[in-house]
CSV table of C-alpha atoms in Angstrom, one decimal:
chain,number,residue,atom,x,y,z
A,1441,UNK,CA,63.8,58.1,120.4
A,1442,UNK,CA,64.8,56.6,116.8
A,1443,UNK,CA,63.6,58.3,114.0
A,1444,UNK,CA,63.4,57.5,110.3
A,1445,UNK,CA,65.8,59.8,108.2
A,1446,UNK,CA,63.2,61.6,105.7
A,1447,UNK,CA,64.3,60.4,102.1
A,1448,UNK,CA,66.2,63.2,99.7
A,1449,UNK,CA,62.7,63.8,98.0
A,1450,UNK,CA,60.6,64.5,100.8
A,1451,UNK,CA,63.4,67.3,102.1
A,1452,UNK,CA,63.2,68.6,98.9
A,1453,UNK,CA,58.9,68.7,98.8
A,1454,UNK,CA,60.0,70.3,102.8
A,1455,UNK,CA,61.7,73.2,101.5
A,1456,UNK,CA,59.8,73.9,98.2
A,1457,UNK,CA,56.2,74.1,101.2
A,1458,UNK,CA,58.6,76.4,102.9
A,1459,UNK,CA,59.4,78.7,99.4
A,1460,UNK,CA,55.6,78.6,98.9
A,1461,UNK,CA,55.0,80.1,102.3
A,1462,UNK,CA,57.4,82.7,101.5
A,1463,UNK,CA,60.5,81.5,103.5
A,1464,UNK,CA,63.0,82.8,100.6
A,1465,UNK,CA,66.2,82.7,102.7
A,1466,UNK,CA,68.8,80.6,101.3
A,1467,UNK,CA,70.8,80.3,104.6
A,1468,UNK,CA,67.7,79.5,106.5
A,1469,UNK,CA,66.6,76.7,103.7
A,1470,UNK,CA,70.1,74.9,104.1
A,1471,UNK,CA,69.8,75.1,107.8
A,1472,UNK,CA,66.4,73.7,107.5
A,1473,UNK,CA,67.8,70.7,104.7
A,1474,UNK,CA,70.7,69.9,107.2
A,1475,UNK,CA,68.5,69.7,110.2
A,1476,UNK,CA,66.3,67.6,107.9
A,1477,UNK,CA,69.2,65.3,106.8
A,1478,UNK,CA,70.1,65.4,110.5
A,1479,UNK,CA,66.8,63.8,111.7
A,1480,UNK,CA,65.2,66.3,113.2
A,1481,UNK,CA,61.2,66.4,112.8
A,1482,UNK,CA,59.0,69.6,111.6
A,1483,UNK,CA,57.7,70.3,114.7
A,1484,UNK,CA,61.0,70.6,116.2
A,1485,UNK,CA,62.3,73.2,113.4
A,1486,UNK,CA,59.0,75.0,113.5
A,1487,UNK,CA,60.8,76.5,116.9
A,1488,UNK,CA,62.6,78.6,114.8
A,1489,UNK,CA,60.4,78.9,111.9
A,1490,UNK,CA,57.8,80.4,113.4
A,1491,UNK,CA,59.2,83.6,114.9
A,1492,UNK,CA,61.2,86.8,113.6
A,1493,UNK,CA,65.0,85.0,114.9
A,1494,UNK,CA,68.3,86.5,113.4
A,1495,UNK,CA,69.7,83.5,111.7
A,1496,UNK,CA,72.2,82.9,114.4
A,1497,UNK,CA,69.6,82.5,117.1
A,1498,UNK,CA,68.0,79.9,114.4
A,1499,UNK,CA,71.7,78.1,114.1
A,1500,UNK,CA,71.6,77.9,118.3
A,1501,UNK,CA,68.3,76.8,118.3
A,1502,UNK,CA,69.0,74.1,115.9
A,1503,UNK,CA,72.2,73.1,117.9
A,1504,UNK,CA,70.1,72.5,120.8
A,1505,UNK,CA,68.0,70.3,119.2
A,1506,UNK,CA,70.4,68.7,117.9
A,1507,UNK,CA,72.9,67.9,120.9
A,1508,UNK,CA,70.2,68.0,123.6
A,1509,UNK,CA,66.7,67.8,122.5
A,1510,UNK,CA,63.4,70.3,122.7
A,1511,UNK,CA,63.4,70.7,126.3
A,1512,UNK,CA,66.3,73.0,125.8
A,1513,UNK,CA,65.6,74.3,122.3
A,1514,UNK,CA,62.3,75.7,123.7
A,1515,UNK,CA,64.1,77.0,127.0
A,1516,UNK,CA,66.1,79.3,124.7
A,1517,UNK,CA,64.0,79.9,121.5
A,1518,UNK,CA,63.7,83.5,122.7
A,1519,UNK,CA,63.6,86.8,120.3
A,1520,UNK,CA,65.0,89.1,123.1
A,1521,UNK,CA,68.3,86.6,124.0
A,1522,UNK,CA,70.7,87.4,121.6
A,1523,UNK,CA,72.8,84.7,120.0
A,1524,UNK,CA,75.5,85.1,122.5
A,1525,UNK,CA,72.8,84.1,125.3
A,1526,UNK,CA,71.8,81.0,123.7
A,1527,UNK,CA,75.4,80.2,123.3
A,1528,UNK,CA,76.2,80.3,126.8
A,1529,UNK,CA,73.1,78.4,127.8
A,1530,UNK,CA,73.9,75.1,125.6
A,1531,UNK,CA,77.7,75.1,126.8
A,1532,UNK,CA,76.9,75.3,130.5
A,1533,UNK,CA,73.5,73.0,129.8
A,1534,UNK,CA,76.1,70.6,128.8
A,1535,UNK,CA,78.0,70.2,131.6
A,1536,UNK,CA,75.1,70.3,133.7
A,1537,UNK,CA,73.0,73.5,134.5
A,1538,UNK,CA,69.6,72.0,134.9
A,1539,UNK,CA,67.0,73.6,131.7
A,1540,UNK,CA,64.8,75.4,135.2
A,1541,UNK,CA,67.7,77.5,135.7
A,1542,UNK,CA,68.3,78.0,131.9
A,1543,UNK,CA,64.7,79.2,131.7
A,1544,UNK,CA,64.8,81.4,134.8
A,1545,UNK,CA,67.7,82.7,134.0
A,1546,UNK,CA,66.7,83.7,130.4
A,1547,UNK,CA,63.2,85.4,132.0
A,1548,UNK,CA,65.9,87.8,134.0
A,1549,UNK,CA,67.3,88.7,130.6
A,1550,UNK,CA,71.1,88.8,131.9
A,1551,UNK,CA,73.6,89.8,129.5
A,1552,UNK,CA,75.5,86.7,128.0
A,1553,UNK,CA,78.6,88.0,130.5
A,1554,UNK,CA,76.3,87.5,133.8
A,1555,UNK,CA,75.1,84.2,132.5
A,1556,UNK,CA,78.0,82.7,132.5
A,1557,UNK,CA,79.1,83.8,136.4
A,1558,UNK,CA,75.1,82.6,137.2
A,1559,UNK,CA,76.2,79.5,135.6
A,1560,UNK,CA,79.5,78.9,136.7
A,1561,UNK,CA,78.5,79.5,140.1
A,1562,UNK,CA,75.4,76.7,140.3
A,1563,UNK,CA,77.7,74.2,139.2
A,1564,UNK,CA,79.7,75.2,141.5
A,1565,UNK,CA,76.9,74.4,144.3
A,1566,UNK,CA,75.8,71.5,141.9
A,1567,UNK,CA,79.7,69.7,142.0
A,1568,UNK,CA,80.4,70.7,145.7
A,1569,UNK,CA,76.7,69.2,146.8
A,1570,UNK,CA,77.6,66.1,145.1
A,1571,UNK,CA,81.3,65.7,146.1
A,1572,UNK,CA,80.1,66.0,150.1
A,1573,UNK,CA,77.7,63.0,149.2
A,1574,UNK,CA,79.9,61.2,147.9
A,1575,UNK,CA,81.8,61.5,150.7
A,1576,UNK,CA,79.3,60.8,153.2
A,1577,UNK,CA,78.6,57.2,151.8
A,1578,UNK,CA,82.4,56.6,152.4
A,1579,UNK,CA,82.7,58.2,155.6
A,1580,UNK,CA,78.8,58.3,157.5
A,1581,UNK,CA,77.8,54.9,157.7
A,1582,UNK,CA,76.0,54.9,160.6
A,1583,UNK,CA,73.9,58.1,159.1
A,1584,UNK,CA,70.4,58.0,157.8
A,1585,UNK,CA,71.7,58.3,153.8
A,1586,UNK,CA,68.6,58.3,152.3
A,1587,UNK,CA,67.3,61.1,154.7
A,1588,UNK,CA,70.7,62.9,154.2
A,1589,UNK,CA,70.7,62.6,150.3
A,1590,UNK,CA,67.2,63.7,150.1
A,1591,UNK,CA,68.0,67.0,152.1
A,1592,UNK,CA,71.2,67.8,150.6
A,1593,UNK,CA,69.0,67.0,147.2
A,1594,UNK,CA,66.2,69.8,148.6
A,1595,UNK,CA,69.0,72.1,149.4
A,1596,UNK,CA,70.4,71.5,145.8
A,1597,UNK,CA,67.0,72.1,144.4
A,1598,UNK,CA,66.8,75.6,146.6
A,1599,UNK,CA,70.3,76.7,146.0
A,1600,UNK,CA,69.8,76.6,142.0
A,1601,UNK,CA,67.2,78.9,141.6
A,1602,UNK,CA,67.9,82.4,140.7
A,1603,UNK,CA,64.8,84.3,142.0
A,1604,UNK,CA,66.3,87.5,144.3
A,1605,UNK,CA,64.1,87.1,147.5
A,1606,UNK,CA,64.6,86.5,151.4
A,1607,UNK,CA,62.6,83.4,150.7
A,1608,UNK,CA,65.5,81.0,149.5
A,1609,UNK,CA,67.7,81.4,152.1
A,1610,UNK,CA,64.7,80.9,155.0
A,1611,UNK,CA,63.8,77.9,153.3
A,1612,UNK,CA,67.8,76.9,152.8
A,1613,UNK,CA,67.9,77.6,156.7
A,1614,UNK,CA,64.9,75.4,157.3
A,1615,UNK,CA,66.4,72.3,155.4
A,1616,UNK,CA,69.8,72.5,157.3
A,1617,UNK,CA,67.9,72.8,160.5
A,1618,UNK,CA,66.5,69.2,159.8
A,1619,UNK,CA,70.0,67.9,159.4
A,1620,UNK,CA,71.1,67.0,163.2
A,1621,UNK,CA,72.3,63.2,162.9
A,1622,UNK,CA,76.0,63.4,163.7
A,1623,UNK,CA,78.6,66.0,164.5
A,1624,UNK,CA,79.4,66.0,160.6
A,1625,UNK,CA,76.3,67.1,160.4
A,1626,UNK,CA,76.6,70.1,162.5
A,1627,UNK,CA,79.7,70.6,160.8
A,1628,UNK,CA,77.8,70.8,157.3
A,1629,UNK,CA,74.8,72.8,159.0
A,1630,UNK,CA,77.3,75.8,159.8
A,1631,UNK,CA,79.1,75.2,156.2
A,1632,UNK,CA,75.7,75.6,154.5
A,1633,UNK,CA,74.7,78.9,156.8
A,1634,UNK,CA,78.4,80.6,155.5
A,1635,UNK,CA,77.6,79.8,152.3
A,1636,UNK,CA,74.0,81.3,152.2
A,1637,UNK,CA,75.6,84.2,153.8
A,1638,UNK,CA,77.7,84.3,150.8
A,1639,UNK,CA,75.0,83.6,148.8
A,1640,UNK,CA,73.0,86.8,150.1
A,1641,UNK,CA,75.9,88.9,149.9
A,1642,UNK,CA,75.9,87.9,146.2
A,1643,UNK,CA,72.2,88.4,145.2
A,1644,UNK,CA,72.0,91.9,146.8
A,1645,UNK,CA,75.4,92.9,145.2
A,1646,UNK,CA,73.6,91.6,141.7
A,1647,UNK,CA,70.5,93.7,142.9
A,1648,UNK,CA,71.9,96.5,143.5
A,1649,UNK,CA,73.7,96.1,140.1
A,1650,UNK,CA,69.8,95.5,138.6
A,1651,UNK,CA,68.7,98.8,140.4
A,1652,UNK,CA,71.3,100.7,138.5
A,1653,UNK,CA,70.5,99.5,135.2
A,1654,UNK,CA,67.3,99.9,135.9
A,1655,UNK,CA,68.5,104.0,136.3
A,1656,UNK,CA,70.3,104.3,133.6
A,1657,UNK,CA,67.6,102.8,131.3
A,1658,UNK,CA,65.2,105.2,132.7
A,1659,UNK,CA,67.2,108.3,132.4
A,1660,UNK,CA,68.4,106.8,128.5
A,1661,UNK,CA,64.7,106.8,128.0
A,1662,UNK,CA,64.3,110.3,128.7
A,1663,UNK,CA,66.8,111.2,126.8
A,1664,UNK,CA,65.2,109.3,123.5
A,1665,UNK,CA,61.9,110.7,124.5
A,1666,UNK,CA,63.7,114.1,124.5
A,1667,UNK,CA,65.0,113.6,121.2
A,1668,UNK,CA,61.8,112.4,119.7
A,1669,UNK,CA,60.1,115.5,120.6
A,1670,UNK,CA,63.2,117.7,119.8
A,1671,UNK,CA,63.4,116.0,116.3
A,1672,UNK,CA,58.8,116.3,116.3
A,1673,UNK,CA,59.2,119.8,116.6
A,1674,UNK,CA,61.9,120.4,114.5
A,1675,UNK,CA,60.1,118.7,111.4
A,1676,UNK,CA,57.3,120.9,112.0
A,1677,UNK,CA,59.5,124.0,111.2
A,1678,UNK,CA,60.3,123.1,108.8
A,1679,UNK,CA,57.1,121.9,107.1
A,1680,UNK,CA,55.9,125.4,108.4
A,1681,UNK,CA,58.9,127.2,106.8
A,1682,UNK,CA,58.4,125.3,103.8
A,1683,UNK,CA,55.3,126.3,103.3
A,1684,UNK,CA,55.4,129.8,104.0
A,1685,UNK,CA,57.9,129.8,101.0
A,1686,UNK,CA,55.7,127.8,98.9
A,1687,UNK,CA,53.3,130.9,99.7
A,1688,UNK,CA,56.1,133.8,98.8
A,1689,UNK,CA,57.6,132.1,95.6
A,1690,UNK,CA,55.5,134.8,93.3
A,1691,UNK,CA,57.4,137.4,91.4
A,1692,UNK,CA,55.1,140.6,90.5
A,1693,UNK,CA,55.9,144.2,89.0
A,1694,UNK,CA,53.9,147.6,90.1
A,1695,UNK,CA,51.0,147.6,88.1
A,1696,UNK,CA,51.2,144.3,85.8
A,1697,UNK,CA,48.8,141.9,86.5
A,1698,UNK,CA,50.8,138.7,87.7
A,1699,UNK,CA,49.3,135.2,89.1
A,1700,UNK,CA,50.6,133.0,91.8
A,1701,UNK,CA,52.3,130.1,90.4
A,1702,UNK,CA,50.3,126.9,89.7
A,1703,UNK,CA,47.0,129.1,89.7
A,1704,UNK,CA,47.4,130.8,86.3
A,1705,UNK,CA,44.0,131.3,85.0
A,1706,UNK,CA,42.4,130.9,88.0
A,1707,UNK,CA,38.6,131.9,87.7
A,1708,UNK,CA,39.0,134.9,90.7
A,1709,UNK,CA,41.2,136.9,88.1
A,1710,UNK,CA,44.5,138.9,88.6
A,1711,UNK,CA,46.4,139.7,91.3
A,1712,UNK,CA,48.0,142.9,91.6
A,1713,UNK,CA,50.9,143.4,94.4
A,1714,UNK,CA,52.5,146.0,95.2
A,1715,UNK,CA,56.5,146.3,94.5
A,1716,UNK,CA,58.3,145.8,98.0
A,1717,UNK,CA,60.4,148.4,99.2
A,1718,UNK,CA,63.8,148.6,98.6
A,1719,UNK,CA,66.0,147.6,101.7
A,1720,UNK,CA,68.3,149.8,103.5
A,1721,UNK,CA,71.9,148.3,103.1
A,1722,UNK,CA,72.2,146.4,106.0
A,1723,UNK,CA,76.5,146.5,106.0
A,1724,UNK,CA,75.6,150.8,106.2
A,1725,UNK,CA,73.0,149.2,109.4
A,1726,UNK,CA,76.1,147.8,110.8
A,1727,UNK,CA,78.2,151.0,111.0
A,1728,UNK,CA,75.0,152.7,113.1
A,1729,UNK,CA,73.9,153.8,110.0
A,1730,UNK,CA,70.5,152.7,110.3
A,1731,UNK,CA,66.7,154.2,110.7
A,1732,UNK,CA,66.0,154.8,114.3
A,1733,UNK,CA,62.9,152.3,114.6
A,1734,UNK,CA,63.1,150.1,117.8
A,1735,UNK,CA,63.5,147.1,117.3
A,1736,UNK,CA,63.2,144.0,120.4
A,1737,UNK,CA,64.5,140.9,121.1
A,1738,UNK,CA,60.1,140.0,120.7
A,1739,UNK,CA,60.9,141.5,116.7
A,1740,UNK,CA,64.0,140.1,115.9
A,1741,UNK,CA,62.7,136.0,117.6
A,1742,UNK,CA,60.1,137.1,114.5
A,1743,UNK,CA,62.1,138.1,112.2
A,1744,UNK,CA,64.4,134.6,112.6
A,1745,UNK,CA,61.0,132.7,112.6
A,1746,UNK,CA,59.9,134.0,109.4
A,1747,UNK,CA,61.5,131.2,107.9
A,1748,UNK,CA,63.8,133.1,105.4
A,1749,UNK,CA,67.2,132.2,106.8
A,1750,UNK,CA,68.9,129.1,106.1
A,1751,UNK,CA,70.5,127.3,108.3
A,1752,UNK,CA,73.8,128.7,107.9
A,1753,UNK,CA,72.6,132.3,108.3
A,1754,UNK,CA,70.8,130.8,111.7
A,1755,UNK,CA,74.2,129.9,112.8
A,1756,UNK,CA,75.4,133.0,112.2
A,1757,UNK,CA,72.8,135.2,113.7
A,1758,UNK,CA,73.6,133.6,116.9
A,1759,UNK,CA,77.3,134.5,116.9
A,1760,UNK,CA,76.3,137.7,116.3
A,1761,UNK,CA,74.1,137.9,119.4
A,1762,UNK,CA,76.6,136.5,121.3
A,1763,UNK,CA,79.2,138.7,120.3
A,1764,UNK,CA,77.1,141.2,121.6
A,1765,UNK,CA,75.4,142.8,118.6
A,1766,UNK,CA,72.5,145.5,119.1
A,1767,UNK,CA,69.0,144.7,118.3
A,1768,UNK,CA,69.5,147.4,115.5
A,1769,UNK,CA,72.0,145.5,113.8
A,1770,UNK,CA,70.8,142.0,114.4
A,1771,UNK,CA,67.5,143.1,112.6
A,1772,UNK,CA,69.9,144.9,109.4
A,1773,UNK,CA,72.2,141.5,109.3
A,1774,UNK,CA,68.9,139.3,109.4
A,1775,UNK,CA,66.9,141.5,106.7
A,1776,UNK,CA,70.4,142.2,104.7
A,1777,UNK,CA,69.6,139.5,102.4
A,1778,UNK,CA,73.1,138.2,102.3
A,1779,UNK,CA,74.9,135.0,102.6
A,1780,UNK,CA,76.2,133.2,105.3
A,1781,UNK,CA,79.4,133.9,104.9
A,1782,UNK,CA,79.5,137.6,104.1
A,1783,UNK,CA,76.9,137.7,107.2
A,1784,UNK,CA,80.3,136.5,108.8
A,1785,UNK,CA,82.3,139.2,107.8
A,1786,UNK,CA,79.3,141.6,108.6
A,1787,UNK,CA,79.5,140.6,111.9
A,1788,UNK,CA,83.6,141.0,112.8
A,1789,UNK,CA,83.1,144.6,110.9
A,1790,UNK,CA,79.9,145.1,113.4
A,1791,UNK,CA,81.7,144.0,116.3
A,1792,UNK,CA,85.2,146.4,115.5
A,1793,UNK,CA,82.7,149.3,115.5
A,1794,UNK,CA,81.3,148.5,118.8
A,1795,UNK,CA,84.8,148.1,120.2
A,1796,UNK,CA,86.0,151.6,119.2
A,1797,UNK,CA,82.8,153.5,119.9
């Protein structure tokens, strides 16, 4: 089809429409100038204009266009085949790959690896098909060639698709059935049976391959689901342990009227607290020094939930249940009030005591 070459001004009134419709991307503007200056028409770059492409699916769209035209553009102009994908389609459409098994092919969403087997393959079956018709016009000329070359055409046709069903090879069977003219024939009729054997072989190897992935992306699905509600519920301890210290950040004095902070003069008056108690050393805890309330593993889940370690003193409070700690001097190391590190040492000094009791 000849085209007119759009002058240097009307490009330029192109991508100034384009910067009003808030295509901003300089790489995507000179790709759209060159395909311009190239010949190609709007409605061809509109194919990847239109949709949310990485610019190197835009640059093997526009290849496309511009070696083989729209049918194979549009084959291709995909958002979930990657550039690689597109790559491999143009090279093999080249040397011959017909666009249906292009498109089927992209539907399956092979990685660009498999494509290029796929593709390898069907021109394999493409140049062997036409290589045994070429040799029957030299060598069958008492064969019906028309009938011939119109089967081996339908067995061409059938062979090329990529669909993974018992149904191509019983229709593959059917058209070698018809081809009975000769002993060459015969000859071919057995050739073509091995090679849907093969064929078969091949497409349940590549389903059970399919069946795999298909395992693997179920089970990696779990496992993000997992995560999500790991990282859910971990967000909401933290919103709840930051606002339970939102709610404890008041300092008071026994008898002195203080206020909450951010409420001062608040219209329901003072608040009087009373002074908390002073804590028992929690090191003295350690060396079995401790009251004799009884504590549980129900007090001490409470006391960690309270929201008043950090995550360092978490840590540490579970190496100190593992090394075997009682529930006595867990609840003295969490209520010490002490840093993560000296909760450390706490914890060897807790542990020597143990040994030599």
């Amino acid at each position: 089809m000849e085209r007119v070459r759009m002058s240097q001004e009307q490009i330029a009134e192109a991508i100034n429409k384009l910067k009003r419709n808030g295509i901003l991307d300089n790489q995507v503007l000179e790709l759209v100038k060159t395909d311009y200056q190239y010949g190609l028409i709007t409605e061809e770059i509109e194919l990847y204009l239109d949709r949310k492409f990485e610019f190197g699916q835009k640059q093997m769209i526009s290849k496309a266009l511009r070696e083989y035209g729209t049918d194979l553009a549009k084959a291709i102009a995909r958002e979930d085949m990657d550039e690689q994908a597109m790559a491999i389609a143009i090279e093999y459409y080249g040397q011959g790959v017909p666009v249906e098994t292009i498109v089927e092919s992209m539907e399956e969403q092979y990685s660009a690896y498999s494509l290029r087997q796929i593709y390898k393959e069907v021109l394999a079956e493409i140049r062997e098909t036409e290589a045994e018709i070429n040799e029957d016009e030299e060598d069958e000329a008492g064969v019906d060639r028309e009938f011939v070359e119109q089967m081996i055409g339908e067995m061409k046709a059938i062979a090329l698709t990529i669909k993974q069903d018992s149904k191509r090879y019983d229709a593959l069977s059917d058209k070698l059935q018809e081809i009975s003219v000769s002993k060459k024939a015969e000859a071919e009729l057995e050739k073509q049976k091995a090679d849907a054997e093969r064929l078969q072989k091949e497409v349940e190897r590549l389903q059970g391959e399919i069946a795999t992935l298909n395992i693997t992306n179920s089970n990696l699905r779990k496992m993000l689901d997992d995560k999500e509600s790991e990282i859910e519920q971990m967000e909401k301890k933290l919103q709840e342990k930051s606002e339970e210290q939102t709610k404890t950040q008041v300092t008071y004095m026994t008898g002195y009227p203080v206020y909450p902070q951010g409420v001062m003069g608040h219209p329901q008056g003072m608040v009087y607290m009373e002074k908390a108690k002073p804590k028992k050393n929690s090191l003295a805890a350690l060396f079995g020094k401790s009251d004799t309330r009884k504590t549980g593993k129900q007090d001490i889940t409470k006391l960690v939930a309270s929201g008043q370690l950090s995550t360092q003193q978490l840590m540490q409070v579970k190496v100190a249940i593992s090394r075997g700690l009682t529930d006595e001097q867990l609840c003295d190391l969490i209520q010490g009030n002490v840093s993560a590190e000296q909760m450390k040492e706490i914890i060897e000094i807790a542990v020597l005591e143990n040994s030599i009791r």
